[in-house]
mmCIF file of C-alpha atoms in Angstrom:
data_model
loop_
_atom_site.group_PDB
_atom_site.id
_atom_site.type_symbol
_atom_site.label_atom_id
_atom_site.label_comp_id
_atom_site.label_asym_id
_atom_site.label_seq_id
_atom_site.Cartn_x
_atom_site.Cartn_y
_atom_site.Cartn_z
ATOM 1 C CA UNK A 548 11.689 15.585 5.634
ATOM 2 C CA UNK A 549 10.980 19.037 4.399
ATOM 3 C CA UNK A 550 7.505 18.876 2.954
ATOM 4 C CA UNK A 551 7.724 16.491 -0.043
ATOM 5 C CA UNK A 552 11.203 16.641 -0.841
ATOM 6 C CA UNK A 553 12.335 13.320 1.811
ATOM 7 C CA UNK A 554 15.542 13.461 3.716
ATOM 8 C CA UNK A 555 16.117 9.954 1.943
ATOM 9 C CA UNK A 556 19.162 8.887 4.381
ATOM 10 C CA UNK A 557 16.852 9.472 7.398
ATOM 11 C CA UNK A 558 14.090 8.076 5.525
ATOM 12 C CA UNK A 559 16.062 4.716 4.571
ATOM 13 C CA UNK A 560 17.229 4.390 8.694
ATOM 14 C CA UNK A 561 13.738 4.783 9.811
ATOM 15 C CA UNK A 562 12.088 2.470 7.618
ATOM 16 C CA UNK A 563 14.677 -0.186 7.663
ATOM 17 C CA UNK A 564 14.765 -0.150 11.452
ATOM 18 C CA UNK A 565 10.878 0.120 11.094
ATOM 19 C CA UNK A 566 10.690 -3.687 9.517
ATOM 20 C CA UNK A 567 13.380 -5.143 11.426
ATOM 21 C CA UNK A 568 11.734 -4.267 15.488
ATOM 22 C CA UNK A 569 8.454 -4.455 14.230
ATOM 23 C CA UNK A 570 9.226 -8.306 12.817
ATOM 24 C CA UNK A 571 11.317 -9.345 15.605
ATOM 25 C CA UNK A 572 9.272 -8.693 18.213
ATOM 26 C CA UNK A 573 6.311 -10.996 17.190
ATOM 27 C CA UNK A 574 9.115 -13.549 17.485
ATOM 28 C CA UNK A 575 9.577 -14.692 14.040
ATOM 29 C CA UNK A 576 12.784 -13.799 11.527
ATOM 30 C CA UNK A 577 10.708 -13.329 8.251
ATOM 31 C CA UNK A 578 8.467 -11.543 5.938
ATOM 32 C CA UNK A 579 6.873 -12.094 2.920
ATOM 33 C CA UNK A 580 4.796 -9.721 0.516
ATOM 34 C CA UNK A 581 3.046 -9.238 -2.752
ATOM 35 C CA UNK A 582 5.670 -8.231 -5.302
ATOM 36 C CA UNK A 583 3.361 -6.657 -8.576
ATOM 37 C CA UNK A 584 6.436 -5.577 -10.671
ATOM 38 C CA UNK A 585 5.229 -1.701 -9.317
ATOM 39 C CA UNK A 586 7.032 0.707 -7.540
ATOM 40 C CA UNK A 587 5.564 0.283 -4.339
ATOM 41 C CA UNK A 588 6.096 -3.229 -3.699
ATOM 42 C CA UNK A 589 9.786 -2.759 -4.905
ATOM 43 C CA UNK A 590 10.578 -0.092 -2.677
ATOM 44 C CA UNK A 591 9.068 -2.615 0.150
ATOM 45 C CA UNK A 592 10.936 -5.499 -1.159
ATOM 46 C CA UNK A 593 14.290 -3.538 -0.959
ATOM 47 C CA UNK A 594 13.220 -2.377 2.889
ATOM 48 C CA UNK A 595 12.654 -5.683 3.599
ATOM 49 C CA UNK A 596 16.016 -7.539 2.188
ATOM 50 C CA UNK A 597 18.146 -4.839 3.822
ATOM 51 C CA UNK A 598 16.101 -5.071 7.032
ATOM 52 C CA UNK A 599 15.878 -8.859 7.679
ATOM 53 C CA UNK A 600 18.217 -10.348 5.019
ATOM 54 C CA UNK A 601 17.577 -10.981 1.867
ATOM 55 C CA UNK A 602 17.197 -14.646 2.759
ATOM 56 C CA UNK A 603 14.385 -13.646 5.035
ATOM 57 C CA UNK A 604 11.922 -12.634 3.243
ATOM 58 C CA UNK A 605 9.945 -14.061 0.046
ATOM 59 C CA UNK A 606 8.131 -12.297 -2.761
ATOM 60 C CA UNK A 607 4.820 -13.437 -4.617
ATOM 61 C CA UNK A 608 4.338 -12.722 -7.775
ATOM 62 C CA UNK A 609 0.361 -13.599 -8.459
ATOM 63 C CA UNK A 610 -1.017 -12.251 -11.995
ATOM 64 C CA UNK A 611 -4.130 -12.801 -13.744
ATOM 65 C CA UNK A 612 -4.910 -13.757 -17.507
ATOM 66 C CA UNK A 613 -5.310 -10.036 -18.217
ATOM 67 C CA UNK A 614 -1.888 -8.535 -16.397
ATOM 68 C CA UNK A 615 1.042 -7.127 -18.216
ATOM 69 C CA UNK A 616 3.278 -9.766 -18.825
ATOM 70 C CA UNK A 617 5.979 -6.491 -18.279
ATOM 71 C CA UNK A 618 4.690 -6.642 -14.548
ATOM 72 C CA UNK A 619 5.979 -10.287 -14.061
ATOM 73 C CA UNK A 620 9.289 -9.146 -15.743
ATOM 74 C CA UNK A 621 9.636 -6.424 -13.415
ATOM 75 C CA UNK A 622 8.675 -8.670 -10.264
ATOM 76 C CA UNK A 623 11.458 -10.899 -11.469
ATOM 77 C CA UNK A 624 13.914 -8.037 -12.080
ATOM 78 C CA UNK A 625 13.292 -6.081 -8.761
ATOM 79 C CA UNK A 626 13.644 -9.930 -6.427
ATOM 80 C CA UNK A 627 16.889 -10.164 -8.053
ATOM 81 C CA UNK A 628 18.233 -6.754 -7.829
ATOM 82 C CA UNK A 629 17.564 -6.855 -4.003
ATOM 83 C CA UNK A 630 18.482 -10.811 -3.616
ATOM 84 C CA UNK A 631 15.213 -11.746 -2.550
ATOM 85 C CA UNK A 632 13.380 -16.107 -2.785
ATOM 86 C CA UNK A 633 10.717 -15.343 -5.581
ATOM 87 C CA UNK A 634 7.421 -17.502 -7.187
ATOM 88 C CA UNK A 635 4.450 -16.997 -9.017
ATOM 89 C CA UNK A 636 1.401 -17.645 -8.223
ATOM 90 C CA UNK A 637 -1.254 -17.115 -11.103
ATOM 91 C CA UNK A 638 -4.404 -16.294 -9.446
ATOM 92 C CA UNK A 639 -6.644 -16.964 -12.761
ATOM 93 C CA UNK A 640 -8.127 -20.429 -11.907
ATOM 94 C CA UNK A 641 -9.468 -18.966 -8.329
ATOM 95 C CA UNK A 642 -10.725 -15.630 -9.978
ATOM 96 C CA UNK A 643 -11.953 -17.260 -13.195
ATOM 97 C CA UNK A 644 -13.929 -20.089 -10.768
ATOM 98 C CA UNK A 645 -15.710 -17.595 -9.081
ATOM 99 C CA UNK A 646 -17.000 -15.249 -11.876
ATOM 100 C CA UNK A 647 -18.049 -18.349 -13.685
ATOM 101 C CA UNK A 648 -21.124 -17.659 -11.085
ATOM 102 C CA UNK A 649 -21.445 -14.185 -12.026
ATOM 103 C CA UNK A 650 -20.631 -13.510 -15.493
ATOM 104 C CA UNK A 651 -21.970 -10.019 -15.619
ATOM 105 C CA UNK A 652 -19.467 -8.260 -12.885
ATOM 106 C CA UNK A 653 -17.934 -5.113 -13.513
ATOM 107 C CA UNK A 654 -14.310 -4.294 -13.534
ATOM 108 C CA UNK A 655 -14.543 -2.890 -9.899
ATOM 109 C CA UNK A 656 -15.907 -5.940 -8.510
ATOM 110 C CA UNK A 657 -13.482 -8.142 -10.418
ATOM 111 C CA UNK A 658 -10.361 -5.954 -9.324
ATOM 112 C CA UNK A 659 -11.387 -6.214 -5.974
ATOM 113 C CA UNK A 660 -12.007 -9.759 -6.001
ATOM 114 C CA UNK A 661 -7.996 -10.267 -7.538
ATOM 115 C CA UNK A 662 -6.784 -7.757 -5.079
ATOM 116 C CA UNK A 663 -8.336 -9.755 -1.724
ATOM 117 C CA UNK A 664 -7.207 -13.400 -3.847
ATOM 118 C CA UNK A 665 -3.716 -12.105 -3.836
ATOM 119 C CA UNK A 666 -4.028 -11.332 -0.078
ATOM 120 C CA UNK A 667 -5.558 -14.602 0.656
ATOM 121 C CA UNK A 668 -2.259 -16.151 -1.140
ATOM 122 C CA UNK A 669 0.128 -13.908 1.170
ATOM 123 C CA UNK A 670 -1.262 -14.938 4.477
ATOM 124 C CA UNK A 671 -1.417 -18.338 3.389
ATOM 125 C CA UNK A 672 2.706 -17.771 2.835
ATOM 126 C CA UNK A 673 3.051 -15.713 5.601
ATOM 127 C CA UNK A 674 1.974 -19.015 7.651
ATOM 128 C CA UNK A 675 3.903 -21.468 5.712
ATOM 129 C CA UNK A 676 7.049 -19.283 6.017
ATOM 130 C CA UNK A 677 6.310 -18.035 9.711
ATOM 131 C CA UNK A 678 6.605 -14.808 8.534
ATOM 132 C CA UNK A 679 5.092 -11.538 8.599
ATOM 133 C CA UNK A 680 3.055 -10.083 5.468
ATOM 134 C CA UNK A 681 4.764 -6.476 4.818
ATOM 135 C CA UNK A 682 1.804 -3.697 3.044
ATOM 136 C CA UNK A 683 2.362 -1.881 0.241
ATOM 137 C CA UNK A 684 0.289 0.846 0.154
ATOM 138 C CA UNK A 685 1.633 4.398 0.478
ATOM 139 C CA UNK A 686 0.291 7.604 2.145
ATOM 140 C CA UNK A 687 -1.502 8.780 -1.146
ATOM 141 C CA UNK A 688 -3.155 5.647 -1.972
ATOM 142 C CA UNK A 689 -4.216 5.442 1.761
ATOM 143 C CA UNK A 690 -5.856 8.832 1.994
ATOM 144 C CA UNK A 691 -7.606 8.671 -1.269
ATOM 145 C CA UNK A 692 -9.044 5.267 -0.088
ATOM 146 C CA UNK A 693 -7.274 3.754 -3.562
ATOM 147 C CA UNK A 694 -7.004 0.655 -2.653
ATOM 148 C CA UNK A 695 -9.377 -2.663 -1.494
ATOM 149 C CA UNK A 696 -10.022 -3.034 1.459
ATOM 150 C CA UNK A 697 -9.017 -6.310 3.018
ATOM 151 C CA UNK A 698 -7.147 -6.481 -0.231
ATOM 152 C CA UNK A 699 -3.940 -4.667 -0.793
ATOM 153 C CA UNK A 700 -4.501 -2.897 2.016
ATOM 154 C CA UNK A 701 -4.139 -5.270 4.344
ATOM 155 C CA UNK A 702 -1.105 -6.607 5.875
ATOM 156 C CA UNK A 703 0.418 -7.266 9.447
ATOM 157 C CA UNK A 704 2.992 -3.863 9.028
ATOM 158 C CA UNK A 705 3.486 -1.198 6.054
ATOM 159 C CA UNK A 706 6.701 -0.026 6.214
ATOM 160 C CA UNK A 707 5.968 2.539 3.662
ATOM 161 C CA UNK A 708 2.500 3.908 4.627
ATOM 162 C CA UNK A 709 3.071 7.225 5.494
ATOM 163 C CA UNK A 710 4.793 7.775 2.361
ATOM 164 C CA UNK A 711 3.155 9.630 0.161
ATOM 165 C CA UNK A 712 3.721 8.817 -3.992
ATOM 166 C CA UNK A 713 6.561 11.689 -4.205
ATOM 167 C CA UNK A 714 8.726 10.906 -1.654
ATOM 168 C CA UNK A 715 8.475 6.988 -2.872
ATOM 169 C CA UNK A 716 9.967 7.892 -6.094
ATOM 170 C CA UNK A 717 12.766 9.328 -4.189
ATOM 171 C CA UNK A 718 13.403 6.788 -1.722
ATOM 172 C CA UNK A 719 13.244 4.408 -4.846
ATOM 173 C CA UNK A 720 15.910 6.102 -6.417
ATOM 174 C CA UNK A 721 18.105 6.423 -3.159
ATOM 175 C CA UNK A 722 17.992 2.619 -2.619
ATOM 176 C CA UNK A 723 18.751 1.573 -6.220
ATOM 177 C CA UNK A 724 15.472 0.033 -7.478
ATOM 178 C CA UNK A 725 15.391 -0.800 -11.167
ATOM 179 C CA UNK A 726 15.427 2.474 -13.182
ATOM 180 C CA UNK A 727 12.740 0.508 -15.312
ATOM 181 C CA UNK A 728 10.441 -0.287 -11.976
ATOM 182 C CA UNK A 729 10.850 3.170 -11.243
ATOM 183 C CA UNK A 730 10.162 5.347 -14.505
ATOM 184 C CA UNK A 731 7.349 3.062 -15.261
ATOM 185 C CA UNK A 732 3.272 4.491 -15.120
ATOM 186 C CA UNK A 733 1.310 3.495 -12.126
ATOM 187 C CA UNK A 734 -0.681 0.622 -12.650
ATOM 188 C CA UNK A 735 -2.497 -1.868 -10.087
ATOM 189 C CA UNK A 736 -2.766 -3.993 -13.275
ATOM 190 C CA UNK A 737 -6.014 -5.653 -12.377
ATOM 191 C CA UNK A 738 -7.312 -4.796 -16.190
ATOM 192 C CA UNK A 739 -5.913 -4.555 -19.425
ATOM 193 C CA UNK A 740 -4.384 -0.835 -19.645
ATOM 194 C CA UNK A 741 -5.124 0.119 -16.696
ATOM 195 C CA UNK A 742 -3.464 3.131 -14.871
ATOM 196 C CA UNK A 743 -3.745 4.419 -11.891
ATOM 197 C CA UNK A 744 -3.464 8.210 -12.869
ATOM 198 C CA UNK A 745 -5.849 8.112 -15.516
ATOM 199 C CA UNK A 746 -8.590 6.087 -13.129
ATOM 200 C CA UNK A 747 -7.976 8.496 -10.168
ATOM 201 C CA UNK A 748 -8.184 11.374 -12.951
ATOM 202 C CA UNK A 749 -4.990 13.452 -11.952
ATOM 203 C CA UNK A 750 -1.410 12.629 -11.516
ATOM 204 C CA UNK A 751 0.480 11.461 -7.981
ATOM 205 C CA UNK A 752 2.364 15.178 -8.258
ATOM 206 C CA UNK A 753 -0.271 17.097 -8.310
ATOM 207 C CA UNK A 754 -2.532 14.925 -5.630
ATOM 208 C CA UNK A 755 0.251 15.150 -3.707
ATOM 209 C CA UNK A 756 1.046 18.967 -3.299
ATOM 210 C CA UNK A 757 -2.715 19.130 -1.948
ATOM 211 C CA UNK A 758 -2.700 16.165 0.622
ATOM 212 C CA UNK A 759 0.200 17.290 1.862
ATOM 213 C CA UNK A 760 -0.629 20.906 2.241
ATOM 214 C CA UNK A 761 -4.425 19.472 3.572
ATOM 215 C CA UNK A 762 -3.595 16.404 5.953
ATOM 216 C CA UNK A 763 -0.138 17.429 7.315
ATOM 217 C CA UNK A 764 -0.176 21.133 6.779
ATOM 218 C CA UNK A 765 -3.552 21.494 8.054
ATOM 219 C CA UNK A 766 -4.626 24.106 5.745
ATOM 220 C CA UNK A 767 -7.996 25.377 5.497
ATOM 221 C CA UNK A 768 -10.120 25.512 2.146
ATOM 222 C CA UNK A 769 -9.612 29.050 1.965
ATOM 223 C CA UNK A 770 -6.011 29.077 2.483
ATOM 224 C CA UNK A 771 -5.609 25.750 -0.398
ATOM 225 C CA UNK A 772 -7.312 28.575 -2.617
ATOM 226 C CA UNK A 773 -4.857 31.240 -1.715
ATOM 227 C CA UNK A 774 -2.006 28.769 -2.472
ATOM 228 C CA UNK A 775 -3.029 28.344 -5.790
ATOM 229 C CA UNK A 776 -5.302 25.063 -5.866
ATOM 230 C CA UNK A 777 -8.891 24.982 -7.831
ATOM 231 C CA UNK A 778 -11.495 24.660 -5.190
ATOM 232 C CA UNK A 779 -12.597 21.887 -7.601
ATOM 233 C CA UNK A 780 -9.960 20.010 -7.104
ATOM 234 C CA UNK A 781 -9.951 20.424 -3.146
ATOM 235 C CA UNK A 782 -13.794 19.587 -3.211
ATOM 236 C CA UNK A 783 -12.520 16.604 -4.712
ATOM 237 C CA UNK A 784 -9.951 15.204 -3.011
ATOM 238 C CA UNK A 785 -11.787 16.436 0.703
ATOM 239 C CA UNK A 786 -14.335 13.972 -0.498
ATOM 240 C CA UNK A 787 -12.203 11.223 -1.246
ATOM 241 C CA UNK A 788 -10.663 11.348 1.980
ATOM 242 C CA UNK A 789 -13.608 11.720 3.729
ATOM 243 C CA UNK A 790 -15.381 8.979 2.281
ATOM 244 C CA UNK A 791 -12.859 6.366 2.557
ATOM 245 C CA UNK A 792 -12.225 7.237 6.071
ATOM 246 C CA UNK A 793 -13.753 3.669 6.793
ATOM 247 C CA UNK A 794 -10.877 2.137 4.553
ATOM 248 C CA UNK A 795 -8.273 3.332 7.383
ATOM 249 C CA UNK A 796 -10.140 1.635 10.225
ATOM 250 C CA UNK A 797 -10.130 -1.207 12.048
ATOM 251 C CA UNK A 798 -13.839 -2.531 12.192
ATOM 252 C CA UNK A 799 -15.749 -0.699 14.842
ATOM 253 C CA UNK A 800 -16.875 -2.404 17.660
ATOM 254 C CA UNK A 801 -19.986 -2.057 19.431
ATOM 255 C CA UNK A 802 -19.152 -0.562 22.980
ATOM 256 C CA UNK A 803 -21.161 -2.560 25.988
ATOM 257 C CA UNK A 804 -18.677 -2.724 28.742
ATOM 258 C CA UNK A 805 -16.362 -1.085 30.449
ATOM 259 C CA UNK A 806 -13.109 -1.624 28.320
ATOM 260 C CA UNK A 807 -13.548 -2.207 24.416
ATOM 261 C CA UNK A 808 -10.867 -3.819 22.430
ATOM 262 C CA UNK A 809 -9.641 -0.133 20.395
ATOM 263 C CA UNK A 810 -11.516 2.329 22.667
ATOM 264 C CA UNK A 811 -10.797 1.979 25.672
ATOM 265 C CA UNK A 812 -8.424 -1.137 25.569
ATOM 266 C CA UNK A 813 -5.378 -0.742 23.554
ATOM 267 C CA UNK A 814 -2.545 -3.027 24.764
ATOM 268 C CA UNK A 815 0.670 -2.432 23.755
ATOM 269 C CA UNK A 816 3.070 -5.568 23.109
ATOM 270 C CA UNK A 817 5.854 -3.485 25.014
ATOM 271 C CA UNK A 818 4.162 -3.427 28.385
ATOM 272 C CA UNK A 819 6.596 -5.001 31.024
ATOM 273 C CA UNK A 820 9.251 -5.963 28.505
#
């Protein structure tokens, strides 16, 4: 890749071969993942079909009372496009239960509730199927912490996150997902009307030129300022990052011996194979 603009044949190898070693060396033949009707999980569920086989891997499509019913649509359109087993799985009855106890929660605390319920649901497939749970979240969503954690932001792989929003779009487009999926707003649809841009407060694009110039570039403030960013804006964003740093962790463990499990012990699965 040259900055943002992704060498989308590369790309396409990568990530496919990505999905299928990283699958088949846990010793099982499937995957299954959260399929929203977004871009995201599209791009994923096209990886995924070309990777494994289309009959290897199964989408869930889990809305609540409040989704677009244009999400389901799209969830529908983008498992047939790529050949993919599809059902839906409302999640309403398990969010609504648990509410019923606190009436008075806030959108935040709701959305996060739907987006660890829908989680819940995918593990619980992943087991029935003997399959792997693919992540959705890309390189933008990561680094801004946008995203719950234990939610959508956990899986067993992400094929997709060190992707940032851009260079989705473009993959996307390379691998034939629905024009529809594709020129569609960003939306984690956990409320009516809800859209990513105008919750985050500036557009994928524009986040995107600065992450990439920040994280990969390694660009100092001064130099983001010289390039033509508000120091606003990188104030921002530095804090975002920053503060979601916790989002990208495993949970830290309290060090008493001489090897801890992610310090000092980190096995790899390919020793002596």
């Amino acid at each position: 890749m040259a900055g943002l603009v992704a060498n989308t044949e590369l790309l396409r190898t990568i990530l496919v071969g990505f999905v299928r070693d990283e699958v088949h060396k846990v010793g099982v033949r499937k995957a299954v993942l959260g399929l929203s009707g977004g871009i995201d999980s599209a791009l994923v569920a096209f990886i995924a079909a070309e990777a494994l086989g289309a009959e290897n891997v199964h989408a869930v499509c889990m809305p609540y009372k409040s989704s677009n019913p244009e999400s389901e649509a799209h969830a529908r359109l983008v498992a047939q496009a790529c050949g993919v087993s599809f059902s839906l799985v409302p999640i309403t009855p398990m969010v609504d239960a648990y509410f019923g106890m606190f009436p008075d929660a806030d959108n935040m605390r709701r959305g996060n509730k739907m987006a660890r319920e829908r989680m819940t649901i995918l593990f619980d497939h992943s087991a029935r199927y003997s399959a792997l749970v693919l992540g959705t979240s890309n390189k933008t969503e990561l680094l801004l912490g946008y995203g719950t954690l234990f939610g959508d932001m956990a899986s067993a792989l992400n094929p997709i996150g060190d992707l940032y929003k851009t260079q989705i779009w473009q993959l996307s487009e390379a691998m034939g997902v629905p024009s529809a999926v594709i020129e569609k707003k960003p939306s984690a649809d956990l409320w009516a009307g809800q859209t990513d841009e105008e919750e985050l407060g500036f557009s994928y694009r524009q986040v995107d030129e600065l992450l990439y110039r920040m994280v990969d570039l390694r660009l100092t403030r001064e130099e983001l300022i010289v390039a033509g960013f508000a120091p606003e804006f990188i104030d921002t964003i530095y804090k975002k990052v920053q503060n979601s740093h916790f989002k990208r962790r495993l949970p830290v463990i309290a060090k008493v011996s001489n090897r801890t499990i992610d310090r000092d012990f980190r096995y790899s699965r390919d020793w002596g194979k």
